[in-house]
PDB file of C-alpha atoms in Angstrom:
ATOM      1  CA  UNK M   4     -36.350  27.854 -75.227  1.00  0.00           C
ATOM      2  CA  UNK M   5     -39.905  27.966 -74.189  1.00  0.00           C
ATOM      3  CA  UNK M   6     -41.592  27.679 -71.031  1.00  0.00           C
ATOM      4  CA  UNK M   7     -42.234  23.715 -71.365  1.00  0.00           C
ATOM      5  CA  UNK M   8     -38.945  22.984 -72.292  1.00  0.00           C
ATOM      6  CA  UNK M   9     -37.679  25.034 -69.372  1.00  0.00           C
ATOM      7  CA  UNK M  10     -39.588  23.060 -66.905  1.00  0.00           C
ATOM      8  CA  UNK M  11     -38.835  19.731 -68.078  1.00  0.00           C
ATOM      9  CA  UNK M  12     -34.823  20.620 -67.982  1.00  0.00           C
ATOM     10  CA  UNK M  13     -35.559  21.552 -64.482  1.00  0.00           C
ATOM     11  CA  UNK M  14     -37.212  18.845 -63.402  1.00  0.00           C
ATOM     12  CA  UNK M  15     -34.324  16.372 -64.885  1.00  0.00           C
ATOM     13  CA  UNK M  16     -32.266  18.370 -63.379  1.00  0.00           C
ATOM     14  CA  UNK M  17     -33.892  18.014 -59.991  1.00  0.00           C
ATOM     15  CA  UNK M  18     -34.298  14.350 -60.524  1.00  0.00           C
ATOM     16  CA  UNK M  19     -30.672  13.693 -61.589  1.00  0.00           C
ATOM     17  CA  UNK M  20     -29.474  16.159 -58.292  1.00  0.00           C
ATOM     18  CA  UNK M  21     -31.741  13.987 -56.098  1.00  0.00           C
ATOM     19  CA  UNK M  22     -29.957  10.479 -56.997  1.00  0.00           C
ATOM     20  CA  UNK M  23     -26.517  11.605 -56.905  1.00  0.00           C
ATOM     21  CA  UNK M  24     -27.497  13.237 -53.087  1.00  0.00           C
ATOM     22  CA  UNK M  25     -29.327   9.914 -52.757  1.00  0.00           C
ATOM     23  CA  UNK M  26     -25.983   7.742 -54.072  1.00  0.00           C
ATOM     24  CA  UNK M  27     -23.505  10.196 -52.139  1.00  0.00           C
ATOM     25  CA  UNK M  28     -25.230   9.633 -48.715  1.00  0.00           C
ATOM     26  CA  UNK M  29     -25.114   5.937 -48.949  1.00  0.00           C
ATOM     27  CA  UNK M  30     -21.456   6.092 -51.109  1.00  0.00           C
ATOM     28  CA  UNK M  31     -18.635   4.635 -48.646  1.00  0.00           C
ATOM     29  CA  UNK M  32     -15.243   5.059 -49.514  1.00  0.00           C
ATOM     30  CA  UNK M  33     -13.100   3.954 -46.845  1.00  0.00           C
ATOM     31  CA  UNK M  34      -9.592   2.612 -46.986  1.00  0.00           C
ATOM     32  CA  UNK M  35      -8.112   3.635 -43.588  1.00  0.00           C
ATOM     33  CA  UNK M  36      -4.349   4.000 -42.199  1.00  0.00           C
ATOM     34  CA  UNK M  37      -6.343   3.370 -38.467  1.00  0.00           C
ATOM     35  CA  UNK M  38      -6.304  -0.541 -37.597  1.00  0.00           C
ATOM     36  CA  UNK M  39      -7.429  -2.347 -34.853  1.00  0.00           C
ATOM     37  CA  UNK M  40      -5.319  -2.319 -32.168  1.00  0.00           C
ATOM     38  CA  UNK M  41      -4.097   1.283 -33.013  1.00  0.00           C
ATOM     39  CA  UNK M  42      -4.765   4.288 -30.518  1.00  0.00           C
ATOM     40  CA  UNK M  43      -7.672   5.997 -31.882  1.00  0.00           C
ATOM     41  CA  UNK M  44      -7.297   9.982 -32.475  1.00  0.00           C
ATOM     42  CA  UNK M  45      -8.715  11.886 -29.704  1.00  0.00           C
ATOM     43  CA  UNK M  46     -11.440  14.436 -30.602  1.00  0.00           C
ATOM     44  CA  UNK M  47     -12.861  17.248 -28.735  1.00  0.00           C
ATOM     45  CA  UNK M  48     -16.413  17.714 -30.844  1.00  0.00           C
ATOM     46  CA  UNK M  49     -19.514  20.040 -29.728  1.00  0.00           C
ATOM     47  CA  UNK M  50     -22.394  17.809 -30.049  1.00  0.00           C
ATOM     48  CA  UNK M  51     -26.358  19.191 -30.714  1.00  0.00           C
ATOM     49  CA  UNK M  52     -26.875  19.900 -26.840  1.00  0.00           C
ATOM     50  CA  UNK M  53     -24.174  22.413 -27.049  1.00  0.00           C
ATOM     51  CA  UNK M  54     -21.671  20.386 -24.986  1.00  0.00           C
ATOM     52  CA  UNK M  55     -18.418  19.133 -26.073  1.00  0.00           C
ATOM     53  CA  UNK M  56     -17.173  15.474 -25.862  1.00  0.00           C
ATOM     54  CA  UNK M  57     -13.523  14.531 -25.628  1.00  0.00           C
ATOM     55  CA  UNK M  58     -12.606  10.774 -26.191  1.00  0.00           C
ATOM     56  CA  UNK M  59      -9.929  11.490 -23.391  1.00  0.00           C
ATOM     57  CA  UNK M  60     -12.755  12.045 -21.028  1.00  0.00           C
ATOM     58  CA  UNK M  61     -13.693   8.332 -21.430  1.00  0.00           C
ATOM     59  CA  UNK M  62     -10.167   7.045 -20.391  1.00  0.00           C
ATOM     60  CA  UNK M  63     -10.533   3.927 -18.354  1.00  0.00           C
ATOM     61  CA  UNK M  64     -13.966   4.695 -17.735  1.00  0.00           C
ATOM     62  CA  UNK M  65     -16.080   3.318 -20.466  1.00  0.00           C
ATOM     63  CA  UNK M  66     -15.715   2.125 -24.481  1.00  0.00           C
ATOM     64  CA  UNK M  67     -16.603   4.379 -27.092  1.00  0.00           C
ATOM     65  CA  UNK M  68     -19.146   3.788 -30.108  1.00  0.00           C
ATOM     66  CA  UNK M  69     -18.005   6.373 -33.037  1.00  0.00           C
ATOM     67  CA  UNK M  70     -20.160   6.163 -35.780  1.00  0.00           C
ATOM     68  CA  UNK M  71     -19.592   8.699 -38.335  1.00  0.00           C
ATOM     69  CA  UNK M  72     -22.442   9.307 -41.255  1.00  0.00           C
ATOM     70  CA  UNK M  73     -22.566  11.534 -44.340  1.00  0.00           C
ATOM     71  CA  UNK M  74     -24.762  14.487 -44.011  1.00  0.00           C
ATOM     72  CA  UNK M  75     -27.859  15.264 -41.752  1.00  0.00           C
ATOM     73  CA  UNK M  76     -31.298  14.706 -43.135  1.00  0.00           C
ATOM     74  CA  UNK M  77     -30.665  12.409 -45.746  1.00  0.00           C
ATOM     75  CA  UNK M  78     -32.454   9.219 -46.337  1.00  0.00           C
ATOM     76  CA  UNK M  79     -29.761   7.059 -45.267  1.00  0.00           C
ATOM     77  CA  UNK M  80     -28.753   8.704 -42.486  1.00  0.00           C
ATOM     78  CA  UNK M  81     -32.130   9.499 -40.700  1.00  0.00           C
ATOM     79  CA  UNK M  82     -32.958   5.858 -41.385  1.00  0.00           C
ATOM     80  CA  UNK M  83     -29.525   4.936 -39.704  1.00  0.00           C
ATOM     81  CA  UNK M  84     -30.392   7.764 -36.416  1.00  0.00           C
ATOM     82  CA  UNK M  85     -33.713   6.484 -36.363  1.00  0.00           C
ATOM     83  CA  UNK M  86     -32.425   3.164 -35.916  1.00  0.00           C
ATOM     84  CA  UNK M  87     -30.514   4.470 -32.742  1.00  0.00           C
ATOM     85  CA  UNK M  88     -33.397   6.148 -31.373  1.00  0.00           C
ATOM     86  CA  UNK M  89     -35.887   3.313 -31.620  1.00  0.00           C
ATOM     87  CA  UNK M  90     -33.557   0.181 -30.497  1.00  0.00           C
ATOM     88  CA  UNK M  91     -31.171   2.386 -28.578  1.00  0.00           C
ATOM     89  CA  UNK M  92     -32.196   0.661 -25.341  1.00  0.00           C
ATOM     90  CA  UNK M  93     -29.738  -2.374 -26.735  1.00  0.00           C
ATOM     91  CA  UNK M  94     -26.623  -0.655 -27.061  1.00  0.00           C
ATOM     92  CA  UNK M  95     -27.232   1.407 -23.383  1.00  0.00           C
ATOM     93  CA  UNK M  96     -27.190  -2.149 -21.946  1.00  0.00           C
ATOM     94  CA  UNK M  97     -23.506  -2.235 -22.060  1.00  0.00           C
ATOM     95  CA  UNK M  98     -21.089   0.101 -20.503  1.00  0.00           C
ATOM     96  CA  UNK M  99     -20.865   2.571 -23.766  1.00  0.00           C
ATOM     97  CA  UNK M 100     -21.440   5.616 -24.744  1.00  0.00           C
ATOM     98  CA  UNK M 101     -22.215   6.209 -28.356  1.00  0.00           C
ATOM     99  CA  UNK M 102     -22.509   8.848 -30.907  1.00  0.00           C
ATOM    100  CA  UNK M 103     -23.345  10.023 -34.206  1.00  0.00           C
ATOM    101  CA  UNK M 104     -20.625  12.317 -36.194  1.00  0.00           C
ATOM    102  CA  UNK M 105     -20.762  14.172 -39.286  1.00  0.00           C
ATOM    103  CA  UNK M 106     -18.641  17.149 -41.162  1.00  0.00           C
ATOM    104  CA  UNK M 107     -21.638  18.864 -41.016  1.00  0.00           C
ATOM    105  CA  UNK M 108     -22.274  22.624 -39.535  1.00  0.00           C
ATOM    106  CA  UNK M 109     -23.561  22.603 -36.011  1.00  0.00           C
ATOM    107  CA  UNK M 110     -27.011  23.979 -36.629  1.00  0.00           C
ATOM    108  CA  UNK M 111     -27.797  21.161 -39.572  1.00  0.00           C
ATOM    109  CA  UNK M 112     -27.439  18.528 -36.794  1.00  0.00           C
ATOM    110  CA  UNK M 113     -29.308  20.401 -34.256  1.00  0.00           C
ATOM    111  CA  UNK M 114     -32.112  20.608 -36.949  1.00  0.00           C
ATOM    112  CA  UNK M 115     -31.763  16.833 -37.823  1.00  0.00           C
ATOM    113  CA  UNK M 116     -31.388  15.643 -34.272  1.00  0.00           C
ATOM    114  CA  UNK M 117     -34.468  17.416 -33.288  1.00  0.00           C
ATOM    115  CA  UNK M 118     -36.297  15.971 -36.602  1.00  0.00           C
ATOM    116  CA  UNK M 119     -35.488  12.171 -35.257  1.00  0.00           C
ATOM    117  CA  UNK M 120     -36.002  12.704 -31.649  1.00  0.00           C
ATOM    118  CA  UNK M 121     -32.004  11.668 -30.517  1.00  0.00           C
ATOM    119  CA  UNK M 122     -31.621  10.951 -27.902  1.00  0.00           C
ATOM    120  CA  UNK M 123     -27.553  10.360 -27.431  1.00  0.00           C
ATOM    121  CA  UNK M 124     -24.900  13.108 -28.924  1.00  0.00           C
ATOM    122  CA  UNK M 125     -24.789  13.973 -32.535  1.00  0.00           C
ATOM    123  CA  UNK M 126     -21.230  15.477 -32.827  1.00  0.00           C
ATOM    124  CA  UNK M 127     -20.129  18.156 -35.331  1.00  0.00           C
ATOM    125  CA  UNK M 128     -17.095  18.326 -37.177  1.00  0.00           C
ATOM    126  CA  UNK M 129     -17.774  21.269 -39.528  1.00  0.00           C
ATOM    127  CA  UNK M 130     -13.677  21.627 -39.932  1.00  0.00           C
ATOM    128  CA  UNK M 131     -13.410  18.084 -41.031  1.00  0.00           C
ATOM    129  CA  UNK M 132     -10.124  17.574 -38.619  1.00  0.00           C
ATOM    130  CA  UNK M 133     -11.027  15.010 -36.928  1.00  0.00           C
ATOM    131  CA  UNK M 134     -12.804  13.166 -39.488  1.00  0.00           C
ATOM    132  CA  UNK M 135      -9.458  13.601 -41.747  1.00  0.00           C
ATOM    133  CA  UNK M 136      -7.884  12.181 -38.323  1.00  0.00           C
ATOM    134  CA  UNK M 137     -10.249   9.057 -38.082  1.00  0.00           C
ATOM    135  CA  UNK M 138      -9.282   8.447 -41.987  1.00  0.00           C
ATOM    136  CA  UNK M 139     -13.349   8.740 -42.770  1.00  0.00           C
ATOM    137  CA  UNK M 140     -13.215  11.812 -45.295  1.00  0.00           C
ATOM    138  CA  UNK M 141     -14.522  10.341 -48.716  1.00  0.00           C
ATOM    139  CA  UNK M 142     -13.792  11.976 -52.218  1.00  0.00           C
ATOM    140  CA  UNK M 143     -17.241  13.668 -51.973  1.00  0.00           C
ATOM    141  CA  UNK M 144     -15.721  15.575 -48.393  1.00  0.00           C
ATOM    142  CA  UNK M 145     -18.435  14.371 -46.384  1.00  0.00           C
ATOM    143  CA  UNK M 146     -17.389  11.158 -43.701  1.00  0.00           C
ATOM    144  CA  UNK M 147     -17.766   7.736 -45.363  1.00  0.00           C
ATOM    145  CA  UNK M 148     -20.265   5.743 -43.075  1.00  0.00           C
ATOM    146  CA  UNK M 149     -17.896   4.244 -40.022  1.00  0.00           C
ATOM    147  CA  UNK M 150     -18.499   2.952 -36.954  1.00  0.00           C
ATOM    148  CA  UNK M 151     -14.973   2.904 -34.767  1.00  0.00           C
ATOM    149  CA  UNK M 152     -15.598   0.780 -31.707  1.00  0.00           C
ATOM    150  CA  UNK M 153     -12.614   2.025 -28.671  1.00  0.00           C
ATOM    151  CA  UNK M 154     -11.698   0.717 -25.873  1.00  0.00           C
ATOM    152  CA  UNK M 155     -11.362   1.827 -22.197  1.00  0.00           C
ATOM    153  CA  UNK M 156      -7.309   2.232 -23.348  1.00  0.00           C
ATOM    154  CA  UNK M 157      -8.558   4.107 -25.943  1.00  0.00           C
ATOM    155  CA  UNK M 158      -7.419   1.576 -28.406  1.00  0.00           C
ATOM    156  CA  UNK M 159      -9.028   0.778 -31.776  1.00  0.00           C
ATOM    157  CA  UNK M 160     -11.340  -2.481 -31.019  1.00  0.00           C
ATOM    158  CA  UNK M 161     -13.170  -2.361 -34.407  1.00  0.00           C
ATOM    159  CA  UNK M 162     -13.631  -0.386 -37.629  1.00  0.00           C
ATOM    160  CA  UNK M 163     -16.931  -1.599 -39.399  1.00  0.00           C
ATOM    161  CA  UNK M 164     -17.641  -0.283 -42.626  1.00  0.00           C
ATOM    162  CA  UNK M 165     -20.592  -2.696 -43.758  1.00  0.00           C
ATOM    163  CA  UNK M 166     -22.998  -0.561 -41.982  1.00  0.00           C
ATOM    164  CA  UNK M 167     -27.066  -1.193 -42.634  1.00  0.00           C
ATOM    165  CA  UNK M 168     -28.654   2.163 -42.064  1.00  0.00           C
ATOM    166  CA  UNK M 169     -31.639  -0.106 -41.065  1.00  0.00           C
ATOM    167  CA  UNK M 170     -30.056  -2.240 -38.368  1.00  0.00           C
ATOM    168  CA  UNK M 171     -27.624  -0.441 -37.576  1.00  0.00           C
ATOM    169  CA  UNK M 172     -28.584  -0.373 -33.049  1.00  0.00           C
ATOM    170  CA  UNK M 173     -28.946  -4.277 -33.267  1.00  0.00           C
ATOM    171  CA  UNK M 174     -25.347  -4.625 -35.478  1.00  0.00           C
ATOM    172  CA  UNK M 175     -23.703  -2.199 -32.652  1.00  0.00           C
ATOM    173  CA  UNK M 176     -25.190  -4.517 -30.006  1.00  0.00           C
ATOM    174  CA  UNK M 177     -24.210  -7.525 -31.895  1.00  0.00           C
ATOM    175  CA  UNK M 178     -20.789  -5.969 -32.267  1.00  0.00           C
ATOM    176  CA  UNK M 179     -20.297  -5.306 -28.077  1.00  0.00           C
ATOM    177  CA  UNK M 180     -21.273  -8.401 -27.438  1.00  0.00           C
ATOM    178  CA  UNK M 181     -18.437 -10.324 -29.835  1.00  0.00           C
ATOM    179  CA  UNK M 182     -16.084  -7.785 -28.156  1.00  0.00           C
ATOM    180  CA  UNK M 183     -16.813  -9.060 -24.836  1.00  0.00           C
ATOM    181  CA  UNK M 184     -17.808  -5.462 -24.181  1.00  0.00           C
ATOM    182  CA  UNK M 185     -19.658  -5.434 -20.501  1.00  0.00           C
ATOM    183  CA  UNK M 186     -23.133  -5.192 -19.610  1.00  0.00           C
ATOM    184  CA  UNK M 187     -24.120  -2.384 -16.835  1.00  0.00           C
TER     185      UNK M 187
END
């Protein structure tokens, strides 16, 4: 095979490895045992500051925004981050706290939080047990793209999986308000 020949292989090759990374990042597979209504699993996840959050530390004290994305610095999911970052001031108007959560290694999301400026825990779940637990773990082994919405309780309020990378701060805010979640 000569040199020319070589090159173009590679470069399909490329191409055709870019749009299934492309499709798998914005792929969501998600048919859930978790309802509304159910308790939702509690985690215990390290986040990119190097502290750990534990939904049981949220008991009666506040509702929890959970939303899970494929893989660090991806299109999809820096345009969904970058969505938090830049309209994040609507979801801190209620009494929340949110994350982001991926399967992904620690150091990835340090590297992609610090690429999009977050400013609110990205939480890593490199063993996937949680994300097994929250029923989010596509085909592909990466977490569909979920947003679990739980209450003070610690009950399931909402599963949304019609998330829009690009709106995804004003849907969250949307979302608290319908759910009667309260403003600070």
């Amino acid at each position: 095979m000569n040199a020319s020949r070589k090159t173009t292989s590679f470069t399909q090759l490329s191409t055709l490895l870019s749009i299934v990374t492309l499709w798998l990042c914005s792929f969501s597979v998600f048919a859930s045992d978790l309802k509304v209504g159910d308790i939702a699993p509690n985690f215990n996840l390290q986040a990119t500051t190097g502290e750990f959050y534990k939904l049981s530390d949220y008991k009666d004290k506040q509702v929890i925004v959970l939303a899970w994305y494929p893989m660090a610095n991806t299109r999809g999911c820096t345009i969904e981050c970058k969505s938090l970052v830049e309209k994040g001031h609507l979801i801190r108007e209620y009494n929340v706290s949110y994350f982001m959560a991926s399967v992904d290694p620690l150091d990835d999301n340090r590297d992609f939080a610090e690429k999009t400026n977050a400013d609110f825990p990205m939480l890593s779940d490199p063993s996937k047990g949680v994300a097994k637990d929250y029923d989010v773990l596509n085909i592909f082994r990466v977490a569909s793209r979920v947003t679990f919405y739980i209450s003070k309780q610690g009950k399931i309020l909402k599963i949304d999986d019609d998330i829009n990378p690009a709106t995804a701060a004003e849907d969250i805010a949307k979302n608290l308000q319908l759910l009667n979640v309260s403003k600070r």
